[in-house]
């Protein structure tokens, strides 16, 4: 079990270390941000930050659910082993 956890952590750290910064927008948001930057505003950066924030929420929730599931499963298997 420790080996699987180590491999998972290694893959996650490798993915974070290799990943590039992404600033993705829909077509309408892109045009709006480009026009605001041309006019001297910095609203485009805020728009990018908001999009990335909204993108991160499902991943954080799924990670939390995964951790809760893992801890409950681990407690159950530890109790099963101790009763044997």
PDB file of C-alpha atoms in Angstrom:
ATOM      1  CA  UNK A   1       0.000   0.000   0.000  1.00  0.00           C
ATOM      2  CA  UNK A   2       2.877   2.373   0.747  1.00  0.00           C
ATOM      3  CA  UNK A   3       4.295   1.693  -2.688  1.00  0.00           C
ATOM      4  CA  UNK A   4       1.042   2.681  -4.392  1.00  0.00           C
ATOM      5  CA  UNK A   5       0.866   5.887  -2.324  1.00  0.00           C
ATOM      6  CA  UNK A   6       4.488   6.678  -3.179  1.00  0.00           C
ATOM      7  CA  UNK A   7       3.873   6.131  -6.906  1.00  0.00           C
ATOM      8  CA  UNK A   8       0.741   8.300  -6.793  1.00  0.00           C
ATOM      9  CA  UNK A   9       2.548  11.134  -4.999  1.00  0.00           C
ATOM     10  CA  UNK A  10       5.487  10.862  -7.416  1.00  0.00           C
ATOM     11  CA  UNK A  11       3.180  11.102 -10.443  1.00  0.00           C
ATOM     12  CA  UNK A  12       1.310  14.083  -8.990  1.00  0.00           C
ATOM     13  CA  UNK A  13       4.528  15.952  -8.147  1.00  0.00           C
ATOM     14  CA  UNK A  14       5.931  15.188 -11.595  1.00  0.00           C
ATOM     15  CA  UNK A  15       2.780  16.510 -13.254  1.00  0.00           C
ATOM     16  CA  UNK A  16       2.929  19.718 -11.234  1.00  0.00           C
ATOM     17  CA  UNK A  17       6.642  20.220 -11.913  1.00  0.00           C
ATOM     18  CA  UNK A  18       6.279  19.721 -15.677  1.00  0.00           C
ATOM     19  CA  UNK A  19       2.995  21.575 -16.238  1.00  0.00           C
ATOM     20  CA  UNK A  20       2.845  24.952 -17.963  1.00  0.00           C
ATOM     21  CA  UNK A  21       0.716  27.888 -16.920  1.00  0.00           C
ATOM     22  CA  UNK A  22      -2.589  27.910 -18.771  1.00  0.00           C
ATOM     23  CA  UNK A  23      -4.848  30.877 -19.335  1.00  0.00           C
ATOM     24  CA  UNK A  24      -7.875  29.634 -21.235  1.00  0.00           C
ATOM     25  CA  UNK A  25     -10.983  31.580 -22.165  1.00  0.00           C
ATOM     26  CA  UNK A  26     -14.078  31.194 -24.270  1.00  0.00           C
ATOM     27  CA  UNK A  27     -14.294  33.246 -27.471  1.00  0.00           C
ATOM     28  CA  UNK A  28     -16.472  35.984 -26.004  1.00  0.00           C
ATOM     29  CA  UNK A  29     -14.344  36.314 -22.875  1.00  0.00           C
ATOM     30  CA  UNK A  30     -11.206  36.417 -25.004  1.00  0.00           C
ATOM     31  CA  UNK A  31     -12.496  39.300 -27.135  1.00  0.00           C
ATOM     32  CA  UNK A  32     -13.629  41.181 -24.031  1.00  0.00           C
ATOM     33  CA  UNK A  33     -10.255  40.716 -22.337  1.00  0.00           C
ATOM     34  CA  UNK A  34      -8.313  41.755 -25.453  1.00  0.00           C
ATOM     35  CA  UNK A  35     -10.349  44.928 -25.816  1.00  0.00           C
ATOM     36  CA  UNK A  36      -9.908  45.846 -22.155  1.00  0.00           C
ATOM     37  CA  UNK A  37      -6.128  45.304 -22.340  1.00  0.00           C
ATOM     38  CA  UNK A  38      -5.899  47.529 -25.420  1.00  0.00           C
ATOM     39  CA  UNK A  39      -7.650  50.270 -23.483  1.00  0.00           C
ATOM     40  CA  UNK A  40      -5.151  49.989 -20.607  1.00  0.00           C
ATOM     41  CA  UNK A  41      -7.262  48.019 -18.142  1.00  0.00           C
ATOM     42  CA  UNK A  42      -6.020  44.970 -16.240  1.00  0.00           C
ATOM     43  CA  UNK A  43      -9.395  43.242 -16.136  1.00  0.00           C
ATOM     44  CA  UNK A  44      -8.138  40.471 -18.412  1.00  0.00           C
ATOM     45  CA  UNK A  45      -5.819  39.160 -15.707  1.00  0.00           C
ATOM     46  CA  UNK A  46      -8.677  39.124 -13.223  1.00  0.00           C
ATOM     47  CA  UNK A  47     -10.856  37.315 -15.731  1.00  0.00           C
ATOM     48  CA  UNK A  48      -8.172  34.647 -16.219  1.00  0.00           C
ATOM     49  CA  UNK A  49      -7.782  34.246 -12.463  1.00  0.00           C
ATOM     50  CA  UNK A  50     -11.565  33.830 -12.059  1.00  0.00           C
ATOM     51  CA  UNK A  51     -11.740  31.188 -14.783  1.00  0.00           C
ATOM     52  CA  UNK A  52      -8.888  29.206 -13.242  1.00  0.00           C
ATOM     53  CA  UNK A  53     -10.514  29.500  -9.808  1.00  0.00           C
ATOM     54  CA  UNK A  54     -13.778  28.085 -11.135  1.00  0.00           C
ATOM     55  CA  UNK A  55     -11.855  25.319 -12.864  1.00  0.00           C
ATOM     56  CA  UNK A  56     -10.041  24.323  -9.657  1.00  0.00           C
ATOM     57  CA  UNK A  57     -13.137  23.886  -7.475  1.00  0.00           C
ATOM     58  CA  UNK A  58     -14.253  20.470  -8.878  1.00  0.00           C
ATOM     59  CA  UNK A  59     -10.728  19.092  -8.547  1.00  0.00           C
ATOM     60  CA  UNK A  60     -10.476  20.214  -4.927  1.00  0.00           C
ATOM     61  CA  UNK A  61     -13.873  18.687  -4.138  1.00  0.00           C
ATOM     62  CA  UNK A  62     -12.995  15.372  -5.782  1.00  0.00           C
ATOM     63  CA  UNK A  63      -9.676  15.267  -3.947  1.00  0.00           C
ATOM     64  CA  UNK A  64     -11.453  15.869  -0.631  1.00  0.00           C
ATOM     65  CA  UNK A  65     -13.984  13.121  -1.335  1.00  0.00           C
ATOM     66  CA  UNK A  66     -11.146  10.774  -2.311  1.00  0.00           C
ATOM     67  CA  UNK A  67      -9.265  11.473   0.914  1.00  0.00           C
ATOM     68  CA  UNK A  68     -12.397  10.903   3.004  1.00  0.00           C
ATOM     69  CA  UNK A  69     -13.120   7.653   1.188  1.00  0.00           C
ATOM     70  CA  UNK A  70      -9.534   6.477   1.623  1.00  0.00           C
ATOM     71  CA  UNK A  71      -9.458   7.225   5.355  1.00  0.00           C
ATOM     72  CA  UNK A  72     -12.791   5.459   5.955  1.00  0.00           C
ATOM     73  CA  UNK A  73     -11.690   2.462   3.875  1.00  0.00           C
ATOM     74  CA  UNK A  74      -8.375   2.321   5.699  1.00  0.00           C
ATOM     75  CA  UNK A  75     -10.070   2.412   9.116  1.00  0.00           C
ATOM     76  CA  UNK A  76     -12.355  -0.421   8.021  1.00  0.00           C
ATOM     77  CA  UNK A  77      -9.471  -2.599   6.823  1.00  0.00           C
ATOM     78  CA  UNK A  78      -7.432  -1.898   9.976  1.00  0.00           C
ATOM     79  CA  UNK A  79     -10.424  -2.947  12.095  1.00  0.00           C
ATOM     80  CA  UNK A  80     -10.883  -6.091   9.982  1.00  0.00           C
ATOM     81  CA  UNK A  81      -7.225  -7.020  10.407  1.00  0.00           C
ATOM     82  CA  UNK A  82      -7.286  -6.436  14.172  1.00  0.00           C
ATOM     83  CA  UNK A  83     -10.415  -8.628  14.590  1.00  0.00           C
ATOM     84  CA  UNK A  84      -8.835 -11.525  12.679  1.00  0.00           C
TER      85      UNK A  84
END
